[in-house]
Amino acid sequence: MQLSSLLQRFNEPETLKMAKLGRELRAKGIDVIDLSLGEPDFDTPEHIKQAAIKAIEDNYSHYTPVAGYLDLREAVCTKFKRDNNLDYKPENIVVSTGAKQSLANTILAVVDKDEEVIIPTPYWVTYSELVKIAGGKVVEIRSKPENGFKISPAELEAAITPKTKMFLFSSPCNPSGAVYSKEELRGLADVFAKHPNIAIISDEIYEYINFVGKNESIAQFDDIKDQVIIVNGLSKGFAMTGWRLGFIAAHPDIAKATEKIQGQFTSGTNAITQRAAITALTADLKPSMDMVEQFTERRKKVLELVKAIPGIKCFEPQGAFYIFPDVSSYYGKSDGETTITNANDLCMYLLNTAHVSSVMGDAFGEPNCVRFSFANSMNNIEKGWARIKEALAKLK
Ligand code: PMP
């Protein structure tokens, strides 16, 4: 059977590919430490689980409104006011099956064939592939570690052409951990204000996992707010990756357009998850903050361990739960059997010799780096990094 040409246009997520390779080794009885995946290792807080159980008992078993239950969209608005001091109404909100689907809906709703989408590197693997699925063209701005993996207003301005339709970024950033300050966002907003037809996707899924203070949203600037589509969800902040709930806040025209797409793809998100999400978004955030405290301790530990390894240059993440060090000093080295020529070789070497999975930076548009997650137990972090250190020491 000849499959569609669409399949040739995009790649499967490198993060999931690495996790799969790790699982295959584990199935052979090898003790693999997974530092490749992007999900909290914690259980979903009890009060959220109870809300889901109650929803089942209350027979929330029917189709929901495509954009999500009205009281959930109201709860999302309450969250935006509470956490971000942003005013939104339910008509601005569309709830989807994960932030990934929110991104897919939005990109398909906004980007036409051959239109350009500016994405600063390093970026989350899925961004570029969704743009390709929509037929758009990815325009990368290569950010530098010495600039904190952030781009300047001048770099943004230089990348804009008459074909630019969208700008897409995350803060905190997966994979670099960069967090834009209010002043830095204002600088970018000044550029966007001159280009009112450019849509800005602000992916704020790591909002709570921020080690430098309260997260700032680019939607806070009234002169560009209508251009901004905030993407957020429950996966990271509430340890609910498997529940699949994300949402956008956007101008009603964009919200309606994404709802139209969602109406054909999924008819809306799982009803039980939606009911539980109301509790997650309106209850006390202490369980989330307790998780963040643990991420803070792990971040400290992992930075300590990484700094003790020669040849790894590590930018200190300000948010999210990854480190994204430059490992290019190992390129050209060999343990006598395997020669490392790029980040992929290094990841495969670490998987096969240290039994630690990671993700090559090429997948994020940054070929000199590798992403290692610290969303794993302190014990696994210590064990994993001891193995990495030993394996890297063999490369001469
Ligand atoms: N955006 C970023 C930056 C992410 O890292 C992820 C998950 N890895 C998502 C969006 C998607 O999250 P969800 O589970 O809500 O689809």
Short mmCIF file of N, CA and C and ligand atoms in Angstrom, two decimals, residues 38 97-101 103 124 127 170 174 203 205-206 233-236 241 244-246 322, ligand 1:
data_model
loop_
_atom_site.label_atom_id
_atom_site.label_comp_id
_atom_site.label_asym_id
_atom_site.label_seq_id
_atom_site.Cartn_x
_atom_site.Cartn_y
_atom_site.Cartn_z
N GLY A 38 10.19 13.64 29.02
CA GLY A 38 9.79 14.89 29.64
C GLY A 38 8.52 14.76 30.44
N THR A 97 -6.87 17.81 23.90
CA THR A 97 -6.28 16.57 24.42
C THR A 97 -4.76 16.75 24.56
N GLY A 98 -4.36 17.57 25.50
CA GLY A 98 -2.94 17.87 25.71
C GLY A 98 -2.54 19.16 25.01
N ALA A 99 -1.49 19.78 25.55
CA ALA A 99 -0.96 21.00 24.94
C ALA A 99 -0.48 20.71 23.52
N LYS A 100 -0.07 19.48 23.28
CA LYS A 100 0.38 19.11 21.94
C LYS A 100 -0.76 19.29 20.94
N GLN A 101 -1.95 18.87 21.33
CA GLN A 101 -3.07 19.07 20.40
C GLN A 101 -3.47 20.54 20.30
N LEU A 103 -1.40 22.96 20.34
CA LEU A 103 -0.43 23.50 19.38
C LEU A 103 -0.81 23.10 17.96
N TRP A 124 11.24 22.78 21.29
CA TRP A 124 10.65 21.45 21.53
C TRP A 124 10.41 20.76 20.18
N TYR A 127 7.41 21.30 17.56
CA TYR A 127 7.06 22.57 16.89
C TYR A 127 7.31 22.52 15.39
N SER A 170 8.76 28.68 23.73
CA SER A 170 8.32 28.30 25.08
C SER A 170 9.20 28.99 26.11
N ASN A 174 11.68 24.23 26.87
CA ASN A 174 12.12 22.86 26.69
C ASN A 174 12.83 22.83 25.34
N ASP A 203 4.15 29.14 24.55
CA ASP A 203 3.94 27.83 25.20
C ASP A 203 4.42 27.95 26.65
N ILE A 205 3.73 25.75 29.22
CA ILE A 205 3.41 24.49 29.90
C ILE A 205 4.30 24.25 31.14
N TYR A 206 5.51 24.84 31.15
CA TYR A 206 6.39 24.67 32.32
C TYR A 206 6.27 25.84 33.31
N GLY A 233 -1.25 23.66 29.97
CA GLY A 233 -1.93 22.39 30.21
C GLY A 233 -1.57 21.83 31.56
N LEU A 234 -2.07 20.64 31.84
CA LEU A 234 -1.91 20.07 33.17
C LEU A 234 -0.72 19.11 33.28
N SER A 235 -0.15 18.71 32.14
CA SER A 235 0.83 17.61 32.14
C SER A 235 1.98 17.81 33.11
N LYS A 236 2.62 18.97 33.04
CA LYS A 236 3.88 19.14 33.78
C LYS A 236 3.62 19.63 35.21
N THR A 241 0.49 13.85 32.81
CA THR A 241 0.78 13.65 31.38
C THR A 241 -0.20 12.69 30.71
N ARG A 244 -4.04 13.80 29.56
CA ARG A 244 -4.18 14.50 28.30
C ARG A 244 -5.13 15.70 28.38
N LEU A 245 -4.65 16.76 28.95
CA LEU A 245 -5.44 18.00 28.90
C LEU A 245 -4.54 19.22 28.73
N GLY A 246 -4.83 19.96 27.66
CA GLY A 246 -4.15 21.22 27.41
C GLY A 246 -5.20 22.26 27.06
N TYR A 322 15.12 20.02 32.59
CA TYR A 322 16.15 19.45 31.73
C TYR A 322 17.44 20.23 31.89
N1 PMP B 1 5.08 21.97 25.06
C1 PMP B 1 6.28 21.61 25.55
C2 PMP B 1 7.38 22.61 25.53
C3 PMP B 1 6.47 20.31 26.06
O1 PMP B 1 7.67 19.96 26.55
C4 PMP B 1 5.41 19.39 26.04
C5 PMP B 1 5.54 17.98 26.57
N2 PMP B 1 6.77 17.39 26.45
C6 PMP B 1 4.18 19.82 25.51
C7 PMP B 1 4.05 21.11 25.04
C8 PMP B 1 3.00 18.89 25.39
O2 PMP B 1 2.39 18.61 26.57
P1 PMP B 1 1.04 17.77 26.64
O3 PMP B 1 1.37 16.55 27.45
O4 PMP B 1 0.07 18.66 27.36
O5 PMP B 1 0.60 17.44 25.28
#
